[in-house]
Amino acid sequence: MSTKYDVIVIGAGPAGYVAAIRAAQLGLKTACIEKWKNKEGKGVNGGTCLNVGCIPSKALLDSSHKYHEAKADFDVHGISATGVKINVPSMIQRKDEIVKQLTNGVAGLFTSNKVTSLFGTGKLLAGHKVQYTDHNGKEEILEADNVILATGSIPVAIPVAKVDNDVIVDSTGALEFQEVPKRLGVIGAGVIGLELGSVWSRLGSQVVLLEALEDFLAIMDQQIAKDAKKIFYKQGLDIRLNCRVTGSEVKSKGKKKEVVVTYKDADGNEQKEIFDKLIVCVGRRPFTDGLLSEDCGVKLDERGSIYVNDLCSTSAPGVWAIGDVVRGPMLAHKGSEEGVMVAERIAGQKTVMNYDIIPNVIYTHPEIAAVGQTEEQLKANGEKYKVGIFPFAISGRAMAANERDGMVKMIAHEETDRILGCHIVGPSAADLVQQVAIAMEFGSSAEDIGMTVFGHPTLSEAVHEAALAVNGHAIHMANRKRR
Ligand code: FAD
Ligand code: AMP
């Protein structure tokens, strides 16, 4: 006899595990199936985000930042730090410990919320049935009134640079280097390429990022992207735009190996570079391998994502899909919010999600963060808007911290003054942009932020001043009304 649940979730990444917890909180009998095994071969929850994504990358970004600060920035404060060394295996081990704590944390949350945690693979069959195969190959058919598909995404592979997990790695392999590569190539100067390139550059690698597109960070507000590019060049990141990688060859060099990468430069000429390691960061694709039986009724869209409507319903009744495996930005928090929405919908609530206000962050130093629409998007849509900018170079708190690079750019509707977007490159940009996201969720105007009392001295004051600047009222700089 098959076991019957109210909800079965397939995939325990930030989309799936959050959906499972919320469903169980609402009194639904819930199981969550996860196929991930950690380095020790043990089944773990948390998906890409906790195991090889958001969390481990931030652990390495924070470690490498501290090292770099001690080497390069302490002097300014009158602190001399000599003999500062990095122990790469210890740094990697610390990262692994954090991952372990958090994945164990999800297991604990499953227990306390009474989610049945099943390790192995799930396959959706017709009629809300799920074929569950555990890690020993034992099969069981489970049944549920509702099934939530949350199988996430995997790195895109390109034939011109095949990952060998030795010299050529993807984002997962780049979190495991045991020593600092002398010369490091990165294919793709997108979010992940910039973060991983920054980690190893701060630790001493000479990093070259090869990016096929002409525009740097094409999806970001271009004024912010241009400023960020200048800052990264100053930091020594060698970002080469309009350069498409066309081939790679791994060669032995004495006891070591290296990779010769060929690419077409901006003038169409073929160029060669030699690296000790090469990271392929050309994006991620939705993962549905082995997930769907032919007769399960779930359709994919033209990009290979599971097709869903605004409420994350698939084309099969009672089957939902959330997170990276469906349309929209591949961000952990986007999937988690979809998880909450779907669980609450299953429980009969009328929850909807606001896809217009999803913050997006690149955790370089300084950080780049955005919410809402860019100036380019507004122009393309023929919207009337006004802009306020405040540079960190004149923020008292930023000066005190020696973090003077970057700016806050606030965009509001020309007539209603309602905030349409905020784009920041600068210290703690991720946390600053979240303040604006909250304001936008409440339909705030730039004037509302301008009228809010901000603590002094804070980095947040730059958000305040940018909001004031939207209407030409900034206090701590000369106002240049741009309309
Ligand atoms: P996933 O996290 O991919 O989880 C899906 C899970 O489903 C996996 O554990 C997989 O094993 C499991 N699964 C798949 N098929 C089956 C099956 N048939 N049966 C059982 N289980 C199955 N996002 C951010 O928001 N902020 C960041 O700072 C950030 N940094 C990142 C850094 C890196 C290096 C990478 C690679 C990604 C980063 N991301 C970041 C993206 C983020 O990790 C993803 O958006 C997020 O993990 C997607 O969540 P998900 O639950 O949809 O899928
Ligand atoms: P993201 O989607 O943010 O992860 O960024 C991936 C980046 O990789 C995109 O900006 C692509 O333009 C870039 N890219 C994809 N293929 C290649 C290639 N062959 N050579 C260089 N860059 C590439």
XYZ file of C-alpha atoms and ligand atoms in Angstrom:
559
model
C 0.000 0.000 0.000
C 1.352 3.440 -0.851
C 1.849 6.126 1.804
C -0.515 9.086 1.422
C 0.487 12.708 2.160
C -1.265 16.059 1.789
C 1.876 17.485 0.171
C 5.033 15.967 -1.300
C 7.869 18.334 -2.156
C 10.595 17.135 -4.528
C 13.851 19.004 -3.858
C 14.969 20.522 -0.539
C 16.736 23.692 -1.722
C 15.596 27.102 -0.415
C 12.422 26.818 -2.508
C 11.502 23.256 -1.538
C 12.481 23.185 2.145
C 10.698 26.477 2.830
C 7.550 25.188 1.056
C 7.683 21.983 3.112
C 8.090 23.824 6.434
C 5.273 26.285 5.661
C 2.957 23.474 4.533
C 3.632 21.536 7.743
C 3.107 24.699 9.831
C -0.334 24.949 8.247
C -1.198 21.444 9.432
C -0.615 19.594 6.161
C 0.979 16.132 6.284
C 4.157 16.834 4.326
C 7.118 14.879 2.964
C 10.193 16.315 1.252
C 12.426 14.191 -1.002
C 16.044 15.252 -1.557
C 18.745 13.465 -3.548
C 21.824 15.529 -2.528
C 24.724 13.719 -0.844
C 27.467 15.669 0.929
C 31.224 15.026 0.678
C 30.880 12.162 3.184
C 28.140 10.540 1.091
C 25.409 11.466 3.590
C 21.983 12.703 2.414
C 21.583 16.431 3.195
C 18.985 19.132 2.620
C 19.594 22.728 1.558
C 20.138 22.307 -2.197
C 22.500 24.453 -4.227
C 22.094 27.462 -1.928
C 23.353 25.865 1.268
C 25.749 23.277 -0.199
C 27.482 24.912 -3.180
C 25.854 28.308 -3.735
C 24.898 31.360 -1.699
C 26.307 30.280 1.643
C 29.698 28.703 0.799
C 30.443 31.482 -1.706
C 29.705 34.124 0.944
C 31.857 32.270 3.482
C 34.818 32.445 1.082
C 34.015 36.044 0.120
C 34.051 37.057 3.787
C 37.285 35.149 4.556
C 39.101 36.509 1.516
C 37.853 40.030 2.266
C 39.276 39.915 5.780
C 42.628 38.714 4.439
C 42.690 41.408 1.785
C 41.705 44.105 4.290
C 44.471 43.070 6.643
C 46.999 43.181 3.802
C 45.825 46.245 1.906
C 43.502 48.447 4.011
C 44.731 48.360 7.588
C 47.570 50.799 6.825
C 45.104 53.634 6.254
C 43.832 53.192 9.813
C 47.359 53.320 11.224
C 47.465 49.582 11.824
C 50.461 47.711 10.515
C 49.830 44.030 9.987
C 52.931 42.218 8.850
C 53.270 38.539 8.075
C 49.572 38.125 7.235
C 49.162 34.685 5.652
C 46.294 32.691 4.221
C 45.841 28.996 4.943
C 43.576 27.933 2.077
C 42.667 24.443 3.391
C 41.593 26.023 6.746
C 39.514 28.601 4.911
C 37.804 25.839 2.904
C 37.268 23.793 6.066
C 35.607 26.756 7.825
C 33.297 27.081 4.827
C 32.466 23.360 5.035
C 31.641 23.694 8.759
C 29.196 26.529 8.043
C 27.554 24.448 5.321
C 27.260 21.526 7.732
C 25.706 23.672 10.466
C 23.105 25.071 8.110
C 22.182 21.804 6.386
C 21.847 20.182 9.818
C 19.716 23.178 10.747
C 17.254 22.366 7.960
C 17.094 18.765 9.196
C 16.285 20.137 12.663
C 13.578 22.411 11.281
C 12.048 19.460 9.423
C 11.944 17.465 12.660
C 10.473 20.283 14.747
C 7.831 21.037 12.108
C 7.060 17.335 11.559
C 8.088 17.272 7.889
C 8.950 13.711 6.795
C 12.440 13.972 5.316
C 13.223 11.362 2.654
C 16.674 11.061 1.077
C 16.722 9.733 -2.474
C 15.172 10.620 -5.826
C 11.606 11.612 -6.613
C 9.860 11.153 -9.946
C 6.410 12.551 -10.672
C 3.951 10.004 -12.053
C 0.416 10.615 -13.313
C -2.341 11.224 -10.747
C -0.322 12.920 -7.983
C 1.807 9.837 -7.426
C 5.528 10.041 -6.772
C 8.029 7.279 -7.310
C 10.559 7.549 -4.478
C 13.872 5.683 -4.830
C 16.088 5.818 -1.753
C 19.899 5.940 -1.895
C 20.019 2.118 -1.687
C 17.809 1.772 -4.768
C 14.660 0.743 -2.866
C 11.523 2.024 -4.610
C 8.228 3.119 -3.105
C 5.166 4.761 -4.633
C 3.922 7.711 -2.571
C 0.644 9.568 -3.057
C -0.316 13.155 -2.298
C -3.155 15.604 -2.932
C -0.536 18.133 -4.010
C 3.003 17.783 -5.331
C 5.491 20.664 -5.371
C 8.419 20.385 -7.800
C 11.493 22.289 -6.576
C 14.394 20.581 -8.331
C 16.397 23.753 -8.942
C 19.136 24.303 -11.475
C 22.640 23.182 -12.439
C 25.561 25.005 -14.114
C 25.379 25.373 -17.891
C 28.113 23.337 -19.595
C 29.808 24.610 -22.762
C 31.642 22.344 -25.236
C 34.493 24.863 -25.667
C 35.521 24.448 -22.020
C 34.610 21.011 -20.708
C 34.735 20.761 -16.925
C 37.282 18.121 -15.803
C 37.045 19.054 -12.096
C 40.810 19.416 -12.047
C 42.017 22.311 -14.170
C 38.643 23.354 -15.582
C 35.923 23.655 -12.953
C 32.418 25.070 -12.576
C 31.225 27.190 -9.643
C 31.156 24.120 -7.375
C 34.805 23.222 -8.090
C 35.858 26.850 -7.573
C 34.727 26.571 -3.932
C 37.202 23.728 -3.349
C 40.628 24.938 -4.579
C 43.246 23.870 -2.031
C 45.765 26.507 -3.094
C 45.636 29.923 -4.729
C 46.038 29.569 -8.510
C 48.694 31.927 -9.836
C 46.725 32.741 -12.980
C 42.986 32.188 -12.951
C 40.656 32.450 -15.933
C 36.911 32.928 -15.504
C 34.504 32.486 -18.411
C 31.508 34.774 -17.841
C 31.643 38.060 -15.920
C 28.136 37.599 -14.515
C 27.113 37.429 -10.874
C 28.810 34.137 -9.996
C 31.931 34.804 -12.107
C 32.487 38.148 -10.390
C 31.991 36.725 -6.901
C 34.301 33.737 -7.390
C 36.831 35.819 -9.355
C 36.886 38.291 -6.436
C 37.539 35.555 -3.856
C 40.672 34.271 -5.592
C 41.852 37.697 -6.740
C 41.863 38.939 -3.116
C 43.950 35.914 -2.162
C 46.551 36.747 -4.800
C 45.469 35.193 -8.132
C 45.861 37.211 -11.292
C 42.290 36.965 -12.521
C 41.107 37.437 -16.112
C 37.341 37.401 -16.761
C 36.313 36.745 -20.354
C 32.791 37.940 -21.107
C 31.029 37.477 -24.452
C 28.700 40.460 -24.062
C 29.718 44.016 -24.905
C 27.945 45.555 -21.893
C 29.154 44.859 -18.374
C 26.349 43.447 -16.152
C 23.801 44.049 -18.886
C 20.788 43.396 -16.620
C 21.880 45.966 -14.031
C 21.326 49.721 -14.212
C 24.117 50.771 -16.561
C 25.240 53.824 -14.568
C 25.795 51.567 -11.567
C 27.419 48.869 -13.735
C 29.865 51.428 -15.214
C 30.824 52.667 -11.762
C 31.262 49.072 -10.536
C 33.452 48.244 -13.538
C 35.785 51.147 -12.720
C 36.028 49.976 -9.108
C 36.795 46.386 -10.156
C 39.494 47.508 -12.615
C 41.047 49.523 -9.788
C 41.025 46.339 -7.684
C 42.976 44.529 -10.392
C 40.210 42.363 -11.873
C 41.007 42.105 -15.587
C 37.515 42.106 -17.126
C 37.585 41.690 -20.902
C 34.238 42.418 -22.534
C 33.159 41.346 -25.998
C 35.480 38.344 -25.709
C 33.929 34.982 -26.588
C 35.801 31.843 -25.574
C 36.144 29.495 -28.553
C 38.299 26.680 -27.173
C 40.439 25.344 -24.347
C 43.158 22.728 -24.081
C 44.607 21.282 -20.885
C 48.356 20.627 -21.117
C 50.928 19.149 -18.762
C 53.660 21.492 -17.599
C 56.197 19.474 -15.638
C 54.296 17.998 -12.696
C 51.543 20.582 -13.034
C 48.831 21.210 -15.592
C 47.676 24.392 -17.252
C 44.945 25.346 -19.688
C 45.355 27.267 -22.915
C 42.204 29.235 -23.633
C 41.439 30.701 -27.032
C 38.958 33.521 -27.471
C 37.812 36.074 -30.046
C 38.504 39.595 -28.815
C 36.436 42.740 -29.398
C 38.102 43.283 -32.809
C 37.373 39.720 -33.907
C 41.024 38.628 -33.539
C 41.855 35.259 -32.027
C 43.726 35.531 -28.721
C 45.284 33.011 -26.340
C 45.735 33.044 -22.561
C 47.300 30.452 -20.283
C 45.801 29.784 -16.847
C 46.519 27.436 -13.944
C 42.781 27.057 -13.354
C 39.717 27.989 -15.362
C 36.240 28.536 -13.890
C 33.260 28.189 -16.223
C 30.476 30.508 -15.007
C 28.205 30.939 -18.010
C 24.884 30.645 -16.226
C 22.605 27.945 -14.840
C 19.838 25.871 -16.398
C 16.658 24.455 -14.862
C 17.098 20.848 -13.731
C 14.356 18.344 -14.587
C 16.411 15.262 -15.563
C 14.511 12.095 -14.625
C 11.825 14.114 -12.815
C 8.781 13.776 -15.041
C 7.069 10.635 -16.329
C 5.740 10.992 -19.866
C 2.112 10.919 -18.736
C 2.412 13.236 -15.678
C 0.917 16.182 -17.570
C 3.582 18.747 -16.615
C 4.819 20.848 -19.548
C 8.144 22.610 -20.027
C 8.512 26.011 -21.692
C 10.880 26.772 -24.593
C 13.790 27.401 -22.184
C 13.403 24.042 -20.443
C 11.813 25.523 -17.299
C 8.684 23.909 -15.894
C 5.805 25.967 -17.249
C 3.825 27.693 -14.449
C 1.327 30.550 -14.122
C 1.704 33.528 -11.721
C 0.636 31.301 -8.822
C 3.184 28.570 -9.656
C 0.548 26.058 -10.843
C 1.863 23.751 -13.563
C -0.212 22.411 -16.440
C -1.142 19.363 -14.289
C -3.825 20.034 -11.632
C -2.499 19.741 -8.077
C 1.113 19.932 -9.259
C 3.057 23.113 -8.493
C 6.618 24.185 -9.320
C 8.832 26.789 -7.644
C 12.373 28.181 -7.539
C 15.099 27.947 -10.177
C 13.224 25.257 -12.093
C 10.578 27.836 -13.149
C 10.727 31.210 -14.928
C 12.075 34.325 -13.223
C 15.378 35.249 -11.620
C 17.426 32.334 -10.251
C 17.611 33.638 -6.687
C 17.198 31.735 -3.448
C 14.764 34.239 -1.886
C 12.565 34.277 -4.991
C 12.137 30.491 -4.702
C 11.516 30.664 -0.947
C 8.734 33.226 -1.370
C 7.179 31.065 -4.077
C 7.380 28.159 -1.614
C 5.451 30.124 1.005
C 2.868 31.259 -1.558
C 2.242 27.727 -2.843
C 2.015 26.154 0.634
C -0.483 28.819 1.709
C -2.502 28.411 -1.519
C -2.679 24.644 -0.920
C -3.937 25.400 2.605
C -6.707 27.517 1.078
C -5.250 30.982 1.605
C -5.248 33.638 -1.143
C -1.533 34.518 -0.967
C 0.058 36.200 -3.990
C 3.664 37.172 -4.582
C 4.981 40.526 -5.774
C 7.418 39.658 -8.551
C 8.137 43.384 -9.167
C 10.029 43.800 -5.903
C 12.740 41.144 -5.715
C 16.130 42.447 -4.569
C 19.157 41.255 -6.511
C 22.671 41.397 -5.075
C 26.221 40.755 -6.252
C 28.429 40.177 -3.199
C 31.624 41.718 -4.509
C 33.335 44.421 -2.476
C 31.736 46.842 -2.645
C 28.426 45.073 -3.137
C 26.090 45.808 -6.013
C 22.382 45.653 -5.198
C 19.206 46.503 -7.032
C 15.457 46.459 -6.612
C 12.759 47.535 -9.057
C 13.341 48.928 -12.509
C 16.528 50.256 -14.073
C 16.739 53.576 -15.895
C 17.172 51.615 -19.153
C 13.961 49.630 -18.564
C 12.000 52.790 -17.735
C 13.303 54.552 -20.850
C 12.410 51.542 -23.020
C 8.871 51.532 -21.563
C 8.493 55.284 -22.141
C 7.922 55.891 -18.402
C 8.409 59.359 -16.929
C 10.839 59.250 -14.041
C 13.230 61.332 -11.949
C 16.557 60.311 -10.431
C 18.394 61.128 -7.210
C 22.013 60.124 -6.664
C 24.178 60.261 -3.566
C 27.834 59.190 -3.736
C 29.407 57.384 -0.766
C 32.500 59.591 -1.239
C 30.653 62.317 0.729
C 29.018 60.100 3.368
C 30.546 60.681 6.812
C 30.074 57.046 7.829
C 31.563 55.743 4.582
C 34.591 58.032 5.066
C 35.023 56.815 8.642
C 35.032 53.240 7.367
C 37.285 54.072 4.397
C 34.579 52.760 2.072
C 34.186 55.704 -0.266
C 33.493 53.955 -3.573
C 30.058 53.862 -5.158
C 26.680 55.557 -4.955
C 22.986 55.190 -4.245
C 20.699 55.844 -7.208
C 17.003 56.254 -6.452
C 14.421 56.421 -9.221
C 10.873 57.690 -8.693
C 7.893 58.373 -10.947
C 8.030 61.882 -12.390
C 4.474 62.761 -11.345
C 3.447 60.492 -8.467
C 6.929 60.387 -6.856
C 6.376 56.663 -6.182
C 9.690 54.810 -5.972
C 10.274 52.710 -9.095
C 13.757 51.398 -8.398
C 16.908 51.722 -6.359
C 20.378 50.731 -7.513
C 23.415 50.769 -5.299
C 27.081 50.032 -5.632
C 28.780 50.567 -2.329
C 29.358 49.338 1.224
C 26.538 47.130 2.595
C 24.527 47.721 -0.590
C 22.609 44.461 -0.010
C 21.242 45.650 3.319
C 20.635 49.210 2.149
C 18.601 48.165 -0.874
C 16.403 46.020 1.368
C 15.255 49.195 3.152
C 14.036 50.533 -0.170
C 12.421 47.179 -1.020
C 10.337 47.467 2.169
C 9.410 51.049 1.308
C 8.410 49.996 -2.222
C 6.287 47.144 -0.852
C 4.309 49.792 1.043
C 4.019 51.956 -2.086
C 6.292 54.710 -0.711
C 7.223 57.874 -2.521
C 10.746 59.325 -2.515
C 9.325 62.049 -0.269
C 8.226 59.385 2.288
C 11.832 58.201 2.603
C 12.969 61.812 2.644
C 10.614 62.499 5.598
C 11.806 59.432 7.542
C 14.323 60.120 10.312
C 17.597 58.268 9.683
C 20.163 57.590 12.388
C 23.464 59.440 12.136
C 26.070 58.532 11.151
C 24.927 55.545 9.086
C 25.440 54.273 5.562
C 21.631 54.370 5.330
C 21.856 58.163 5.264
C 23.024 57.778 1.652
C 19.612 56.217 0.872
C 17.929 59.153 2.641
C 19.950 61.723 0.730
C 19.391 59.968 -2.626
C 15.627 60.035 -1.923
C 15.843 63.743 -1.074
C 17.925 64.326 -4.227
C 15.094 62.878 -6.343
C 13.198 66.105 -5.648
C 16.248 68.357 -5.507
C 16.270 68.574 -1.676
C 19.488 66.774 -0.727
C 21.178 68.548 2.177
C 24.720 67.219 2.128
C 25.543 67.902 -1.533
C 24.725 70.409 -4.242
C 21.485 69.320 -5.948
C 21.665 68.639 -9.641
C 18.065 68.126 -10.668
C 17.977 65.548 -13.455
C 14.585 65.404 -15.099
P 18.290 24.232 -5.588
O 18.907 25.000 -4.487
O 19.106 23.940 -6.794
O 17.728 22.897 -4.946
C 17.112 21.907 -5.696
C 17.291 20.595 -4.980
O 16.526 19.600 -5.629
C 18.728 20.084 -4.991
O 19.152 19.852 -3.675
C 18.677 18.807 -5.802
O 19.555 17.813 -5.308
C 17.238 18.393 -5.599
N 16.708 17.523 -6.658
C 16.768 17.723 -8.000
N 16.109 16.736 -8.648
C 15.629 15.892 -7.691
C 14.859 14.700 -7.720
N 14.413 14.206 -8.862
N 14.582 14.093 -6.551
C 15.001 14.613 -5.354
N 15.722 15.752 -5.270
C 16.019 16.381 -6.422
N 21.129 33.127 -4.929
C 20.869 34.160 -4.096
O 19.703 34.521 -3.919
N 21.882 34.813 -3.437
C 23.176 34.465 -3.596
O 24.064 35.062 -2.994
C 23.485 33.369 -4.455
N 24.759 32.980 -4.630
C 25.024 31.883 -5.401
C 26.343 31.487 -5.545
C 26.661 30.386 -6.325
C 28.088 29.949 -6.449
C 25.606 29.658 -6.963
C 25.915 28.448 -7.773
C 24.287 30.064 -6.835
C 23.979 31.182 -6.059
N 22.663 31.630 -5.906
C 22.407 32.720 -5.106
C 21.538 30.976 -6.568
C 20.802 30.083 -5.582
O 21.698 29.109 -5.073
C 19.628 29.399 -6.274
O 18.789 30.407 -6.826
C 18.820 28.577 -5.295
O 19.601 27.574 -4.688
C 17.632 27.924 -6.006
O 16.872 27.244 -5.075
P 15.965 26.001 -5.501
O 15.414 25.472 -4.217
O 15.044 26.392 -6.573
O 16.974 24.946 -6.146
P 25.180 34.902 -15.441
O 24.020 34.579 -16.345
O 25.016 36.144 -14.601
O 25.607 33.722 -14.601
O 26.414 35.200 -16.416
C 26.940 34.287 -17.352
C 27.727 35.088 -18.379
O 28.525 34.207 -19.174
C 26.848 35.859 -19.347
O 27.113 37.231 -19.204
C 27.261 35.331 -20.735
O 27.315 36.371 -21.692
C 28.668 34.792 -20.475
N 29.100 33.771 -21.476
C 28.390 32.717 -21.952
N 29.130 31.979 -22.863
C 30.349 32.592 -22.953
C 31.576 32.328 -23.702
N 31.705 31.275 -24.543
N 32.626 33.176 -23.550
C 32.532 34.227 -22.693
N 31.415 34.513 -21.974
C 30.328 33.727 -22.078
